[in-house]
Tab-separated table of C-alpha atoms in Angstrom:
chain	number	residue	atom	x	y	z
A	1	GLY	CA	-69.587	-127.642	-181.744
A	2	ASN	CA	-68.544	-131.053	-182.951
A	3	SER	CA	-71.130	-133.164	-184.758
A	4	VAL	CA	-71.560	-136.284	-186.852
A	5	THR	CA	-74.050	-136.862	-189.655
A	6	GLN	CA	-74.655	-140.291	-191.117
A	7	MET	CA	-77.035	-141.597	-193.717
A	8	GLU	CA	-80.482	-142.521	-192.548
A	9	GLY	CA	-81.559	-146.107	-192.562
A	10	PRO	CA	-82.691	-148.659	-192.739
A	11	VAL	CA	-80.406	-150.027	-195.399
A	12	THR	CA	-81.549	-153.366	-196.802
A	13	LEU	CA	-79.147	-155.473	-198.861
A	14	SER	CA	-78.935	-158.994	-200.144
A	15	GLU	CA	-76.121	-161.215	-198.954
A	16	GLU	CA	-72.818	-160.594	-200.773
A	17	ALA	CA	-73.839	-157.078	-201.829
A	18	PHE	CA	-71.513	-154.097	-201.452
A	19	LEU	CA	-72.147	-151.828	-198.483
A	20	THR	CA	-71.505	-148.125	-198.063
A	21	ILE	CA	-72.737	-146.125	-195.100
A	22	ASN	CA	-71.910	-142.443	-195.438
A	23	CYS	CA	-70.621	-140.399	-192.533
A	24	THR	CA	-69.502	-136.770	-192.437
A	25	TYR	CA	-68.364	-134.754	-189.476
A	26	THR	CA	-67.842	-131.229	-188.219
A	27	ALA	CA	-65.027	-130.653	-185.761
A	28	THR	CA	-62.274	-128.254	-184.883
A	29	GLY	CA	-58.757	-129.550	-185.140
A	30	TYR	CA	-58.038	-133.186	-185.834
A	31	PRO	CA	-60.504	-135.539	-184.175
A	32	SER	CA	-60.219	-139.301	-183.959
A	33	LEU	CA	-62.956	-141.091	-185.898
A	34	PHE	CA	-64.734	-144.332	-185.051
A	35	TRP	CA	-67.336	-146.767	-186.237
A	36	TYR	CA	-69.260	-148.671	-183.582
A	37	VAL	CA	-71.666	-151.558	-184.140
A	38	GLN	CA	-74.626	-152.667	-182.052
A	39	TYR	CA	-75.850	-156.172	-182.805
A	40	PRO	CA	-79.394	-157.101	-181.765
A	41	GLY	CA	-79.575	-157.559	-178.022
A	42	GLU	CA	-75.932	-156.637	-177.469
A	43	GLY	CA	-73.965	-153.619	-176.327
A	44	LEU	CA	-72.007	-151.170	-178.426
A	45	GLN	CA	-68.723	-152.501	-179.776
A	46	LEU	CA	-65.906	-150.663	-181.445
A	47	LEU	CA	-65.664	-151.815	-185.071
A	48	LEU	CA	-62.759	-149.717	-186.326
A	49	LYS	CA	-61.037	-146.383	-185.853
A	50	ALA	CA	-58.698	-143.895	-187.498
A	51	THR	CA	-56.741	-141.214	-185.708
A	52	LYS	CA	-55.330	-139.003	-188.452
A	53	ALA	CA	-55.978	-137.910	-192.013
A	54	ASP	CA	-55.657	-140.626	-194.678
A	55	ASP	CA	-55.586	-143.394	-192.069
A	56	LYS	CA	-57.653	-146.425	-192.981
A	57	GLY	CA	-59.331	-148.387	-190.210
A	58	SER	CA	-60.315	-151.969	-190.938
A	59	ASN	CA	-61.851	-154.922	-189.120
A	60	LYS	CA	-63.989	-157.955	-190.038
A	61	GLY	CA	-63.918	-156.971	-193.713
A	62	PHE	CA	-65.141	-153.434	-192.995
A	63	GLU	CA	-63.040	-150.408	-193.948
A	64	ALA	CA	-63.229	-146.653	-193.535
A	65	THR	CA	-60.743	-143.976	-194.579
A	66	TYR	CA	-60.299	-140.669	-192.728
A	67	ARG	CA	-60.767	-137.993	-195.392
A	68	LYS	CA	-60.011	-134.567	-194.002
A	69	GLU	CA	-60.578	-132.756	-197.296
A	70	THR	CA	-64.178	-133.970	-197.422
A	71	THR	CA	-64.590	-134.377	-193.626
A	72	SER	CA	-65.849	-137.896	-194.215
A	73	PHE	CA	-65.366	-141.395	-192.806
A	74	HIS	CA	-67.580	-143.642	-194.929
A	75	LEU	CA	-67.936	-147.294	-193.923
A	76	GLU	CA	-67.588	-149.925	-196.650
A	77	LYS	CA	-67.672	-153.684	-196.969
A	78	GLY	CA	-67.266	-155.585	-200.188
A	79	SER	CA	-69.581	-158.499	-199.435
A	80	VAL	CA	-72.045	-158.355	-196.562
A	81	GLN	CA	-73.362	-161.348	-194.652
A	82	VAL	CA	-76.601	-161.910	-192.800
A	83	SER	CA	-74.601	-161.742	-189.570
A	84	ASP	CA	-73.682	-158.113	-190.363
A	85	SER	CA	-77.277	-157.061	-189.670
A	86	ALA	CA	-76.945	-154.470	-186.918
A	87	VAL	CA	-76.998	-150.748	-186.193
A	88	TYR	CA	-73.825	-148.882	-187.136
A	89	PHE	CA	-72.781	-145.628	-185.461
A	90	CYS	CA	-70.195	-143.187	-186.740
A	91	ALA	CA	-68.488	-141.219	-183.975
A	92	LEU	CA	-65.722	-138.757	-183.262
A	93	ARG	CA	-63.619	-137.763	-180.328
A	94	GLY	CA	-62.157	-134.295	-180.464
A	95	MET	CA	-59.038	-133.178	-178.657
A	96	ASP	CA	-60.596	-129.760	-178.121
A	97	THR	CA	-62.836	-131.403	-175.520
A	98	GLY	CA	-59.958	-133.236	-173.889
A	99	GLY	CA	-60.100	-136.274	-176.109
A	100	PHE	CA	-62.597	-138.210	-174.023
A	101	LYS	CA	-66.095	-137.111	-174.986
A	102	THR	CA	-67.403	-139.210	-177.896
A	103	ILE	CA	-69.963	-137.633	-180.218
A	104	PHE	CA	-72.137	-140.175	-182.022
A	105	GLY	CA	-74.224	-140.032	-185.149
A	106	ALA	CA	-77.841	-141.158	-185.059
A	107	GLY	CA	-77.025	-144.649	-186.319
A	108	THR	CA	-77.833	-146.566	-189.498
A	109	ARG	CA	-79.697	-149.835	-189.282
A	110	LEU	CA	-78.544	-152.496	-191.750
A	111	PHE	CA	-80.660	-155.491	-192.722
A	112	VAL	CA	-78.997	-158.215	-194.783
A	113	LYS	CA	-81.281	-160.760	-196.455
A	114	ALA	CA	-80.195	-164.304	-197.266
B	1	GLY	CA	-66.510	-160.540	-165.221
B	2	ALA	CA	-64.183	-159.111	-167.789
B	3	GLY	CA	-66.500	-156.485	-169.228
B	4	VAL	CA	-68.445	-153.457	-168.066
B	5	SER	CA	-71.561	-154.444	-166.166
B	6	GLN	CA	-74.634	-152.373	-165.408
B	7	THR	CA	-77.500	-152.949	-163.035
B	8	PRO	CA	-80.394	-153.156	-163.223
B	9	SER	CA	-80.824	-154.162	-166.842
B	10	ASN	CA	-84.345	-152.761	-166.811
B	11	LYS	CA	-86.008	-150.252	-164.498
B	12	VAL	CA	-89.617	-149.147	-164.539
B	13	THR	CA	-90.572	-146.256	-162.304
B	14	GLU	CA	-93.286	-143.687	-161.912
B	15	LYS	CA	-93.018	-140.029	-162.738
B	16	GLY	CA	-91.557	-138.100	-159.835
B	17	LYS	CA	-89.651	-141.025	-158.307
B	18	TYR	CA	-85.922	-141.243	-157.652
B	19	VAL	CA	-83.747	-143.854	-159.405
B	20	GLU	CA	-80.163	-145.021	-159.176
B	21	LEU	CA	-78.327	-146.792	-161.967
B	22	ARG	CA	-75.088	-148.621	-161.265
B	23	CYS	CA	-72.022	-149.209	-163.405
B	24	ASP	CA	-69.121	-151.569	-162.702
B	25	PRO	CA	-66.235	-150.714	-165.035
B	26	ILE	CA	-63.470	-152.984	-166.212
B	27	SER	CA	-60.989	-153.484	-163.410
B	28	GLY	CA	-58.148	-150.980	-163.542
B	29	HIS	CA	-59.859	-148.551	-165.897
B	30	THR	CA	-59.518	-145.032	-164.569
B	31	ALA	CA	-61.901	-143.363	-167.005
B	32	LEU	CA	-65.655	-143.921	-166.825
B	33	TYR	CA	-68.405	-142.414	-168.968
B	34	TRP	CA	-72.161	-142.215	-168.902
B	35	TYR	CA	-74.214	-141.827	-172.076
B	36	ARG	CA	-77.944	-141.738	-172.743
B	37	GLN	CA	-79.452	-143.340	-175.831
B	38	SER	CA	-82.991	-142.426	-176.789
B	39	LEU	CA	-84.954	-144.600	-179.170
B	40	GLY	CA	-83.614	-144.336	-182.709
B	41	GLN	CA	-80.731	-142.079	-181.719
B	42	GLY	CA	-77.058	-142.406	-181.062
B	43	PRO	CA	-75.659	-142.281	-177.551
B	44	GLU	CA	-75.473	-138.788	-176.067
B	45	PHE	CA	-72.641	-137.925	-173.685
B	46	LEU	CA	-73.633	-137.145	-170.099
B	47	ILE	CA	-70.558	-137.184	-167.866
B	48	TYR	CA	-67.000	-138.446	-167.713
B	49	PHE	CA	-64.940	-139.388	-164.645
B	50	GLN	CA	-61.202	-139.619	-164.368
B	51	GLY	CA	-60.659	-141.485	-161.111
B	52	THR	CA	-63.046	-140.184	-158.478
B	53	GLY	CA	-63.620	-136.762	-159.979
B	54	ALA	CA	-66.025	-135.666	-162.684
B	55	ALA	CA	-63.717	-134.243	-165.350
B	56	ASP	CA	-66.548	-133.197	-167.656
B	57	ASP	CA	-70.229	-133.089	-166.688
B	58	SER	CA	-71.299	-130.796	-169.505
B	59	GLY	CA	-73.766	-133.357	-170.884
B	60	LEU	CA	-75.955	-133.648	-167.794
B	61	PRO	CA	-79.297	-132.197	-168.956
B	62	ASN	CA	-80.264	-130.487	-165.691
B	63	ASP	CA	-79.749	-130.580	-161.944
B	64	ARG	CA	-82.015	-133.608	-161.520
B	65	PHE	CA	-79.153	-135.713	-162.832
B	66	PHE	CA	-76.119	-136.454	-160.690
B	67	ALA	CA	-73.370	-139.073	-160.800
B	68	VAL	CA	-70.757	-140.210	-158.315
B	69	ARG	CA	-67.729	-142.453	-158.306
B	70	PRO	CA	-66.527	-142.278	-154.690
B	71	GLU	CA	-63.744	-144.859	-154.820
B	72	GLY	CA	-62.724	-144.497	-158.425
B	73	SER	CA	-64.337	-147.738	-159.517
B	74	VAL	CA	-68.116	-148.271	-159.358
B	75	SER	CA	-70.245	-145.329	-160.439
B	76	THR	CA	-73.868	-144.493	-159.740
B	77	LEU	CA	-76.034	-142.254	-161.908
B	78	LYS	CA	-78.820	-140.701	-159.877
B	79	ILE	CA	-81.964	-139.157	-161.305
B	80	GLN	CA	-84.309	-137.206	-159.058
B	81	ARG	CA	-87.974	-136.431	-159.752
B	82	THR	CA	-87.984	-138.542	-162.894
B	83	GLU	CA	-89.932	-137.362	-165.928
B	84	ARG	CA	-91.324	-139.341	-168.846
B	85	GLY	CA	-88.716	-137.729	-171.073
B	86	ASP	CA	-85.985	-139.429	-169.042
B	87	SER	CA	-87.004	-142.776	-170.532
B	88	ALA	CA	-84.003	-144.093	-172.464
B	89	VAL	CA	-81.183	-146.599	-172.330
B	90	TYR	CA	-78.398	-145.385	-170.069
B	91	LEU	CA	-74.997	-146.650	-171.166
B	92	CYS	CA	-71.811	-146.793	-169.180
B	93	ALA	CA	-68.356	-147.173	-170.684
B	94	SER	CA	-64.848	-147.372	-169.303
B	95	SER	CA	-61.363	-146.974	-170.700
B	96	SER	CA	-57.762	-147.072	-169.589
B	97	GLY	CA	-57.636	-143.285	-169.242
B	98	LEU	CA	-55.359	-142.317	-172.099
B	99	ALA	CA	-56.779	-139.462	-174.126
B	100	GLY	CA	-57.886	-139.554	-177.706
B	101	VAL	CA	-57.458	-143.012	-179.157
B	102	GLU	CA	-57.986	-145.551	-176.401
B	103	THR	CA	-60.965	-147.852	-176.778
B	104	GLN	CA	-64.049	-147.171	-174.702
B	105	TYR	CA	-65.724	-150.423	-173.657
B	106	PHE	CA	-69.482	-150.216	-173.288
B	107	GLY	CA	-71.777	-152.036	-170.925
B	108	PRO	CA	-75.126	-153.512	-172.001
B	109	GLY	CA	-77.057	-150.540	-170.657
B	110	THR	CA	-79.948	-149.972	-168.289
B	111	ARG	CA	-83.291	-149.462	-169.962
B	112	LEU	CA	-85.245	-146.899	-167.937
B	113	LEU	CA	-88.964	-146.460	-168.444
B	114	VAL	CA	-90.745	-143.665	-166.612
B	115	LEU	CA	-94.512	-144.096	-166.552
């Protein structure tokens, strides 16, 4: 079945450091890929998405590129801020299950120090 | 409100009791989803409604779990004979109902603790 694997946290960085959170997936066909973010005390929010190979999703300085050859969707940001401290979830939605069921990774907690 | 709302925000119950968790989706959204998030894990799909009908309930763990959406708007997740292992945050999401790429909007969740 479909699955998502992301790097374990926590990840601790200093402000303005470069961020990479690795995500790989297993799916049949061509799933849509997502990154969600959960800030402390808040609900899940969509951060960015990509729907086909080589698409790049971007939002709030974060980027991720849909790499079908490596089945990856790594999240990157060039310069993190304290306000980026949150839990980040990689996710996919496969058309083989009707395109509605979202499969999430376990999440990666990011701490950014001032 | 403009977003997905869930009530109660917290629920403490005793093992063996029955609980109901409510979800109010964004107005006009035809698709509604329930997920369960255990501590330190990502959300796990439970069930998905398109209108009033359950289009996919493959994630419900067993027959103690049941969900309804009688008028195609508000949904209730029902858990019978609760067990300690049911303790988790139950998330509801809604979307416009277009497959594949539409955004699912999540509510704040109901934190269930079974003693």
